[in-house]
Amino acid sequence: MNWTETGKNRIKGRNRRILVIGCIFTVLYIVVGFKAFYVQIVQEASLSEKAAREYKKAINCKGRRGTIYDVNMKELVVSARIISIGAHPKRIDHPARIAGELAEYLNISQRSLRRRLSRDADFVWVERDASPLQADALRASDIRGFEFIPGFCRVYPNQTLAAQVLGFSGVDGSGLEGLEYYYDDYLRGNQRQWTIVKDALGRIFHQEAKSQPDYEGKDLVLTIDSTIQFIAEMALETAVKENRAKSGMAVVMVPHTGAIQAIAHYPTFDPNSFGSYPKNTWRNRAITDPFEPGSAMKIFMAAAALESGLSPQIVIDCENGSYCTGGRVIHDTHPYELLTFKEVVKFSSNIGAAKIAEKIGPKRLYDTLRGFGFGEKTGIDCPGETSGLLRHYQGWRTIDHATISFGQGISASAIQLISAVSAVANQGIMMKPRIVKAIKEENGSVVKTHGPESRGRVISVNTANILKELMFSATSEEGTGSLAVPHDYTVCGKTGTAQKINSRGTYEDCEYTAVFVGFSPKENTEMAVLVVIDEPKKHHYGGLVAAPAFRKIVQESFDYLDIAPQRNRRQYEVAVKSGKKGA
Amino acid sequence: MGSGNQKNGKSSISGLNSRVIGICLALLFIFIFEFFLRTWCGVQCIRIGYEITEAMEQRERLREQKENLEIEITRLTSPKILNQIAGEQYGLATPKPEQIVVIP
């Protein structure tokens, strides 16, 4: 019995202890439960946010800027990956020592780096366009306080080629000049946000992109042909250097489509390091700068005369080289007595042009020049286009009427002049000049195309054909533009030599603009070319300075484009007709 | 008889208890298995996450290398460089008009 009671008491005692421990555990579980409820439910939002801040990070990155291609899809401008290195100076303990250690990895002096790292700022840029190798070296040094921000920089692999056309963009990726500026809205990439998840050691184990499919910039396909552009640049450089000129420009255009194949400038600059070049070399002067075209304007004076019904055989008294009109005396380079209208153009007589202009009256001349687009923008897709200067005929004095006929008192841009000459080659139909052929997505799908756009007929087909003959005669052996004719090709063209106006508004005696504008071949014209040489010192006549550059551009471009020489083509046609093909 | 019933009752209770314990153990085993399975899945997920990140980084590095090489090709095939190499290394020049023979 005692044993039984003792046993029962022991069991009771054990059960009590179990009950007590059970109660303690229950209380503890309840406490833990409440805490868990408080943490998981009540404070869920704030704690989740706090945790996310620790291991999640949102990274903003800009989409790649679009590529610019030439007409044959060769890259003219591309974007390359770079790393921008920044620093948080307040997190860097020994700026002087760290600057000493890191300066060798970066393109920056130790002194400059130390100054940046010692600055009282939350963030400073150390290097905006570091190479991945530099960034890797810096990462390997394992110094805290630095930040590596991926991005892109613009690379111009052809260096100076078409620099003024392409322009350049700044460190923030926005276009500053040329097509980079004009088409910035298309080229610029959009912002894209990435969320990365890091572990306690800072290693990324998950990343996701917020979907934005069109974050990459669009690509431009130009009408520029990089080989013709190179040919034009080389010919221009030679002409400028040989004639010790101040500068030069050349434009190549396809008359029947308005496509610009080349716009060359000399001196030029390298957009990869545009800051090292004078600012006046940056702009596309063929679009932005007007100049007096000189005798090249006689083409359009002749067009006005022909449209008014004047015959090319009409005889003009050229006053033996000196003619007084409107109280001023006009001179010819060489004195002529009687010249036909055709010969006035062929020998480029100023007096002859002035007298023809007198015959047709100022209104007809003004209307024809306006019809060819002088005094208004062509609408080419390049920034800063000038409209040139063509005053209304009602404001012309007698002398203005005379001088405008041979290209003084009127100014035009290179693009206006070549567009107008192209209209002659295109049977009187004026085409809008264009430099961008298409805008494409990165995957190749076309966003927008710029096809040939007609600006209407400016002269009749008959007038255009007679003008061709007149221009063809100007490049004959006796004409002023004989040096412009390439071997075995025909050229219709016109020289121009204009005195330059100084800051006082008077003409300088020894500063000239030498011009040659024309197209080739005469039939089935393939290209129109304009060469402008500014302030040549050796010679100053357009026929001696600009015409040889024209010839070189046409000759080499035709070789490149496989346009068969006319003589051989004729021989071939004769051979075919007489059944000797293959003989 | 009474002690026999008591014995039967005890054995049925102990049988019931052992079934309950068995079920509990099975549930516990399933729970622990699921716990380990979930932990293993989590670890695998993170490991694969690291591998994906590394593969993506490698892909970016290779893409970057490819892009840089493409830029280099573009630079080397630019008309200026080709003209320079053709002239300086191989003595080539643009043919003069009289040197060109067009075969009909």
PDB file of C-alpha atoms in Angstrom, chain A residues 337-537:
ATOM      1  CA  GLU A 337      33.944  91.830-128.467  1.00  0.00           C
ATOM      2  CA  LEU A 338      31.021  89.914-129.944  1.00  0.00           C
ATOM      3  CA  LEU A 339      29.973  86.646-128.347  1.00  0.00           C
ATOM      4  CA  THR A 340      26.938  84.495-128.850  1.00  0.00           C
ATOM      5  CA  PHE A 341      24.810  83.679-125.820  1.00  0.00           C
ATOM      6  CA  LYS A 342      26.368  80.188-125.855  1.00  0.00           C
ATOM      7  CA  GLU A 343      29.864  81.675-125.895  1.00  0.00           C
ATOM      8  CA  VAL A 344      29.001  83.988-123.007  1.00  0.00           C
ATOM      9  CA  VAL A 345      28.532  80.863-120.886  1.00  0.00           C
ATOM     10  CA  LYS A 346      31.462  79.028-122.471  1.00  0.00           C
ATOM     11  CA  PHE A 347      33.963  81.849-121.874  1.00  0.00           C
ATOM     12  CA  SER A 348      32.219  83.077-118.736  1.00  0.00           C
ATOM     13  CA  SER A 349      31.820  86.686-119.767  1.00  0.00           C
ATOM     14  CA  ASN A 350      30.459  88.894-116.961  1.00  0.00           C
ATOM     15  CA  ILE A 351      29.541  91.675-119.373  1.00  0.00           C
ATOM     16  CA  GLY A 352      27.694  89.232-121.618  1.00  0.00           C
ATOM     17  CA  ALA A 353      25.773  87.853-118.610  1.00  0.00           C
ATOM     18  CA  ALA A 354      24.887  91.353-117.401  1.00  0.00           C
ATOM     19  CA  LYS A 355      23.601  92.315-120.850  1.00  0.00           C
ATOM     20  CA  ILE A 356      21.506  89.143-121.147  1.00  0.00           C
ATOM     21  CA  ALA A 357      20.096  89.856-117.676  1.00  0.00           C
ATOM     22  CA  GLU A 358      19.175  93.354-118.822  1.00  0.00           C
ATOM     23  CA  LYS A 359      17.307  91.857-121.773  1.00  0.00           C
ATOM     24  CA  ILE A 360      15.165  89.534-119.642  1.00  0.00           C
ATOM     25  CA  GLY A 361      14.512  92.004-116.802  1.00  0.00           C
ATOM     26  CA  PRO A 362      14.887  91.579-113.042  1.00  0.00           C
ATOM     27  CA  LYS A 363      11.553  89.835-112.392  1.00  0.00           C
ATOM     28  CA  ARG A 364      12.263  86.954-114.763  1.00  0.00           C
ATOM     29  CA  LEU A 365      15.749  86.518-113.325  1.00  0.00           C
ATOM     30  CA  TYR A 366      14.462  86.667-109.747  1.00  0.00           C
ATOM     31  CA  ASP A 367      11.613  84.221-110.406  1.00  0.00           C
ATOM     32  CA  THR A 368      13.952  81.729-112.063  1.00  0.00           C
ATOM     33  CA  LEU A 369      16.482  81.947-109.229  1.00  0.00           C
ATOM     34  CA  ARG A 370      13.695  81.456-106.679  1.00  0.00           C
ATOM     35  CA  GLY A 371      12.447  78.523-108.709  1.00  0.00           C
ATOM     36  CA  PHE A 372      15.884  76.922-108.427  1.00  0.00           C
ATOM     37  CA  GLY A 373      15.622  77.312-104.653  1.00  0.00           C
ATOM     38  CA  PHE A 374      17.936  80.252-104.048  1.00  0.00           C
ATOM     39  CA  GLY A 375      16.986  82.322-101.010  1.00  0.00           C
ATOM     40  CA  GLU A 376      15.191  79.438 -99.289  1.00  0.00           C
ATOM     41  CA  LYS A 377      16.205  76.323 -97.426  1.00  0.00           C
ATOM     42  CA  THR A 378      16.351  73.058 -99.331  1.00  0.00           C
ATOM     43  CA  GLY A 379      14.943  71.172 -96.338  1.00  0.00           C
ATOM     44  CA  ILE A 380      17.857  68.751 -96.113  1.00  0.00           C
ATOM     45  CA  ASP A 381      17.892  66.805 -92.866  1.00  0.00           C
ATOM     46  CA  CYS A 382      20.942  68.503 -91.369  1.00  0.00           C
ATOM     47  CA  PRO A 383      21.002  71.120 -88.622  1.00  0.00           C
ATOM     48  CA  GLY A 384      21.612  74.832 -89.105  1.00  0.00           C
ATOM     49  CA  GLU A 385      20.765  75.109 -92.776  1.00  0.00           C
ATOM     50  CA  THR A 386      21.103  78.603 -94.227  1.00  0.00           C
ATOM     51  CA  SER A 387      18.638  79.994 -96.733  1.00  0.00           C
ATOM     52  CA  GLY A 388      21.344  82.094 -98.391  1.00  0.00           C
ATOM     53  CA  LEU A 389      20.607  85.599 -99.597  1.00  0.00           C
ATOM     54  CA  LEU A 390      18.488  86.580-102.553  1.00  0.00           C
ATOM     55  CA  ARG A 391      16.866  89.964-102.132  1.00  0.00           C
ATOM     56  CA  HIS A 392      13.533  90.672-103.795  1.00  0.00           C
ATOM     57  CA  TYR A 393      13.980  92.114-107.274  1.00  0.00           C
ATOM     58  CA  GLN A 394      12.047  95.256-106.345  1.00  0.00           C
ATOM     59  CA  GLY A 395      14.930  96.183-104.054  1.00  0.00           C
ATOM     60  CA  TRP A 396      17.587  95.649-106.748  1.00  0.00           C
ATOM     61  CA  ARG A 397      19.569  98.576-108.144  1.00  0.00           C
ATOM     62  CA  THR A 398      20.682  98.459-111.774  1.00  0.00           C
ATOM     63  CA  ILE A 399      24.117  97.279-110.715  1.00  0.00           C
ATOM     64  CA  ASP A 400      22.589  94.550-108.480  1.00  0.00           C
ATOM     65  CA  HIS A 401      20.602  93.248-111.412  1.00  0.00           C
ATOM     66  CA  ALA A 402      23.817  93.053-113.452  1.00  0.00           C
ATOM     67  CA  THR A 403      26.051  91.514-110.764  1.00  0.00           C
ATOM     68  CA  ILE A 404      23.484  88.911-109.620  1.00  0.00           C
ATOM     69  CA  SER A 405      23.541  87.519-113.158  1.00  0.00           C
ATOM     70  CA  PHE A 406      27.188  86.535-112.672  1.00  0.00           C
ATOM     71  CA  GLY A 407      26.968  85.543-109.012  1.00  0.00           C
ATOM     72  CA  GLN A 408      27.775  88.640-106.983  1.00  0.00           C
ATOM     73  CA  GLY A 409      25.279  90.217-104.577  1.00  0.00           C
ATOM     74  CA  ILE A 410      23.661  86.822-104.082  1.00  0.00           C
ATOM     75  CA  SER A 411      24.773  84.072-101.752  1.00  0.00           C
ATOM     76  CA  ALA A 412      23.944  80.408-101.627  1.00  0.00           C
ATOM     77  CA  SER A 413      25.003  77.355 -99.689  1.00  0.00           C
ATOM     78  CA  ALA A 414      26.830  74.499-101.378  1.00  0.00           C
ATOM     79  CA  ILE A 415      23.759  72.299-101.007  1.00  0.00           C
ATOM     80  CA  GLN A 416      21.535  74.898-102.697  1.00  0.00           C
ATOM     81  CA  LEU A 417      23.949  75.238-105.588  1.00  0.00           C
ATOM     82  CA  ILE A 418      24.328  71.512-106.223  1.00  0.00           C
ATOM     83  CA  SER A 419      20.565  70.938-105.903  1.00  0.00           C
ATOM     84  CA  ALA A 420      19.926  73.638-108.498  1.00  0.00           C
ATOM     85  CA  VAL A 421      22.533  72.223-110.922  1.00  0.00           C
ATOM     86  CA  SER A 422      21.128  68.726-110.381  1.00  0.00           C
ATOM     87  CA  ALA A 423      17.750  70.007-111.616  1.00  0.00           C
ATOM     88  CA  VAL A 424      19.399  70.800-114.963  1.00  0.00           C
ATOM     89  CA  ALA A 425      20.807  67.260-115.129  1.00  0.00           C
ATOM     90  CA  ASN A 426      17.395  65.872-114.153  1.00  0.00           C
ATOM     91  CA  GLN A 427      15.531  67.314-117.152  1.00  0.00           C
ATOM     92  CA  GLY A 428      14.372  70.362-115.189  1.00  0.00           C
ATOM     93  CA  ILE A 429      12.925  68.553-112.180  1.00  0.00           C
ATOM     94  CA  MET A 430      14.255  69.667-108.828  1.00  0.00           C
ATOM     95  CA  MET A 431      14.804  66.967-106.198  1.00  0.00           C
ATOM     96  CA  LYS A 432      14.950  67.581-102.470  1.00  0.00           C
ATOM     97  CA  PRO A 433      18.447  66.728-101.235  1.00  0.00           C
ATOM     98  CA  ARG A 434      18.473  64.013 -98.591  1.00  0.00           C
ATOM     99  CA  ILE A 435      21.149  62.406 -96.517  1.00  0.00           C
ATOM    100  CA  VAL A 436      19.247  59.830 -94.445  1.00  0.00           C
ATOM    101  CA  LYS A 437      17.852  56.914 -96.394  1.00  0.00           C
ATOM    102  CA  ALA A 438      16.123  55.020 -93.610  1.00  0.00           C
ATOM    103  CA  ILE A 439      15.668  54.777 -89.864  1.00  0.00           C
ATOM    104  CA  LYS A 440      15.736  51.226 -88.547  1.00  0.00           C
ATOM    105  CA  GLU A 441      15.219  49.352 -85.325  1.00  0.00           C
ATOM    106  CA  GLU A 442      18.127  47.372 -83.915  1.00  0.00           C
ATOM    107  CA  ASN A 443      16.529  44.162 -85.257  1.00  0.00           C
ATOM    108  CA  GLY A 444      16.499  45.598 -88.786  1.00  0.00           C
ATOM    109  CA  SER A 445      12.811  46.481 -89.076  1.00  0.00           C
ATOM    110  CA  VAL A 446      12.280  49.779 -90.846  1.00  0.00           C
ATOM    111  CA  VAL A 447      10.796  52.641 -88.821  1.00  0.00           C
ATOM    112  CA  LYS A 448      10.882  55.310 -91.513  1.00  0.00           C
ATOM    113  CA  THR A 449      12.213  55.643 -95.043  1.00  0.00           C
ATOM    114  CA  HIS A 450      13.194  58.794 -96.878  1.00  0.00           C
ATOM    115  CA  GLY A 451      12.713  58.198-100.591  1.00  0.00           C
ATOM    116  CA  PRO A 452      13.339  60.573-103.491  1.00  0.00           C
ATOM    117  CA  GLU A 453      11.129  63.660-103.192  1.00  0.00           C
ATOM    118  CA  SER A 454      10.463  65.952-106.118  1.00  0.00           C
ATOM    119  CA  ARG A 455      10.170  69.716-105.567  1.00  0.00           C
ATOM    120  CA  GLY A 456       8.597  70.186-108.969  1.00  0.00           C
ATOM    121  CA  ARG A 457       9.648  71.282-112.423  1.00  0.00           C
ATOM    122  CA  VAL A 458      11.675  74.491-112.537  1.00  0.00           C
ATOM    123  CA  ILE A 459      12.529  74.647-116.255  1.00  0.00           C
ATOM    124  CA  SER A 460      11.236  72.878-119.340  1.00  0.00           C
ATOM    125  CA  VAL A 461      12.916  69.769-120.757  1.00  0.00           C
ATOM    126  CA  ASN A 462      13.983  71.783-123.786  1.00  0.00           C
ATOM    127  CA  THR A 463      15.616  74.486-121.639  1.00  0.00           C
ATOM    128  CA  ALA A 464      17.354  71.791-119.579  1.00  0.00           C
ATOM    129  CA  ASN A 465      18.744  70.188-122.743  1.00  0.00           C
ATOM    130  CA  ILE A 466      20.019  73.525-124.105  1.00  0.00           C
ATOM    131  CA  LEU A 467      21.573  74.332-120.710  1.00  0.00           C
ATOM    132  CA  LYS A 468      23.329  70.963-120.800  1.00  0.00           C
ATOM    133  CA  GLU A 469      24.807  71.889-124.163  1.00  0.00           C
ATOM    134  CA  LEU A 470      25.912  75.275-122.830  1.00  0.00           C
ATOM    135  CA  MET A 471      27.525  73.663-119.793  1.00  0.00           C
ATOM    136  CA  PHE A 472      29.076  71.001-121.993  1.00  0.00           C
ATOM    137  CA  SER A 473      30.659  73.734-124.120  1.00  0.00           C
ATOM    138  CA  ALA A 474      32.102  75.313-120.950  1.00  0.00           C
ATOM    139  CA  THR A 475      34.115  72.137-120.353  1.00  0.00           C
ATOM    140  CA  SER A 476      35.369  71.869-123.947  1.00  0.00           C
ATOM    141  CA  GLU A 477      39.051  72.447-124.643  1.00  0.00           C
ATOM    142  CA  GLU A 478      38.474  76.193-125.197  1.00  0.00           C
ATOM    143  CA  GLY A 479      36.053  76.520-122.263  1.00  0.00           C
ATOM    144  CA  THR A 480      36.974  77.687-118.773  1.00  0.00           C
ATOM    145  CA  GLY A 481      36.258  74.282-117.245  1.00  0.00           C
ATOM    146  CA  SER A 482      38.367  72.064-119.508  1.00  0.00           C
ATOM    147  CA  LEU A 483      40.413  70.711-116.586  1.00  0.00           C
ATOM    148  CA  ALA A 484      37.271  69.206-115.079  1.00  0.00           C
ATOM    149  CA  VAL A 485      36.848  66.546-117.752  1.00  0.00           C
ATOM    150  CA  PRO A 486      37.987  63.045-116.771  1.00  0.00           C
ATOM    151  CA  HIS A 487      39.517  60.691-119.282  1.00  0.00           C
ATOM    152  CA  ASP A 488      36.814  59.183-121.518  1.00  0.00           C
ATOM    153  CA  TYR A 489      33.841  60.797-119.769  1.00  0.00           C
ATOM    154  CA  THR A 490      31.716  63.794-120.704  1.00  0.00           C
ATOM    155  CA  VAL A 491      31.104  66.626-118.274  1.00  0.00           C
ATOM    156  CA  CYS A 492      28.626  69.500-118.210  1.00  0.00           C
ATOM    157  CA  GLY A 493      29.813  72.136-115.803  1.00  0.00           C
ATOM    158  CA  LYS A 494      30.566  75.726-114.988  1.00  0.00           C
ATOM    159  CA  THR A 495      33.441  77.433-113.275  1.00  0.00           C
ATOM    160  CA  GLY A 496      33.033  80.251-110.771  1.00  0.00           C
ATOM    161  CA  THR A 497      35.511  82.706-109.315  1.00  0.00           C
ATOM    162  CA  ALA A 498      34.112  85.150-106.806  1.00  0.00           C
ATOM    163  CA  GLN A 499      35.856  87.902-104.908  1.00  0.00           C
ATOM    164  CA  LYS A 500      35.176  87.666-101.194  1.00  0.00           C
ATOM    165  CA  ILE A 501      33.476  90.390 -99.221  1.00  0.00           C
ATOM    166  CA  ASN A 502      35.415  91.692 -96.224  1.00  0.00           C
ATOM    167  CA  SER A 503      34.004  92.901 -92.921  1.00  0.00           C
ATOM    168  CA  ARG A 504      33.578  96.443 -94.351  1.00  0.00           C
ATOM    169  CA  GLY A 505      31.226  95.096 -96.996  1.00  0.00           C
ATOM    170  CA  THR A 506      33.605  95.704 -99.912  1.00  0.00           C
ATOM    171  CA  TYR A 507      35.228  93.138-102.189  1.00  0.00           C
ATOM    172  CA  GLU A 508      38.792  92.088-101.436  1.00  0.00           C
ATOM    173  CA  ASP A 509      41.216  92.216-104.360  1.00  0.00           C
ATOM    174  CA  CYS A 510      43.208  89.146-103.387  1.00  0.00           C
ATOM    175  CA  GLU A 511      40.686  86.863-101.642  1.00  0.00           C
ATOM    176  CA  TYR A 512      38.613  84.621-103.865  1.00  0.00           C
ATOM    177  CA  THR A 513      36.281  81.689-103.765  1.00  0.00           C
ATOM    178  CA  ALA A 514      37.006  79.226-106.580  1.00  0.00           C
ATOM    179  CA  VAL A 515      34.063  77.054-107.625  1.00  0.00           C
ATOM    180  CA  PHE A 516      33.374  74.291-110.082  1.00  0.00           C
ATOM    181  CA  VAL A 517      29.944  72.711-110.327  1.00  0.00           C
ATOM    182  CA  GLY A 518      28.807  70.183-112.881  1.00  0.00           C
ATOM    183  CA  PHE A 519      27.588  66.696-113.607  1.00  0.00           C
ATOM    184  CA  SER A 520      28.743  63.680-115.549  1.00  0.00           C
ATOM    185  CA  PRO A 521      28.188  61.881-117.883  1.00  0.00           C
ATOM    186  CA  LYS A 522      26.265  64.282-120.082  1.00  0.00           C
ATOM    187  CA  GLU A 523      23.708  61.608-120.997  1.00  0.00           C
ATOM    188  CA  ASN A 524      22.350  59.293-118.307  1.00  0.00           C
ATOM    189  CA  THR A 525      23.926  61.470-115.642  1.00  0.00           C
ATOM    190  CA  GLU A 526      25.190  59.525-112.631  1.00  0.00           C
ATOM    191  CA  MET A 527      26.456  62.249-110.339  1.00  0.00           C
ATOM    192  CA  ALA A 528      26.598  65.987-109.803  1.00  0.00           C
ATOM    193  CA  VAL A 529      29.637  67.380-108.007  1.00  0.00           C
ATOM    194  CA  LEU A 530      30.386  70.769-106.520  1.00  0.00           C
ATOM    195  CA  VAL A 531      33.872  71.812-105.403  1.00  0.00           C
ATOM    196  CA  VAL A 532      34.418  75.071-103.527  1.00  0.00           C
ATOM    197  CA  ILE A 533      37.910  76.219-102.579  1.00  0.00           C
ATOM    198  CA  ASP A 534      38.136  79.149-100.201  1.00  0.00           C
ATOM    199  CA  GLU A 535      40.932  81.719-100.551  1.00  0.00           C
ATOM    200  CA  PRO A 536      43.359  79.821-102.784  1.00  0.00           C
ATOM    201  CA  LYS A 537      46.769  81.491-102.973  1.00  0.00           C
TER     202      LYS A 537
END
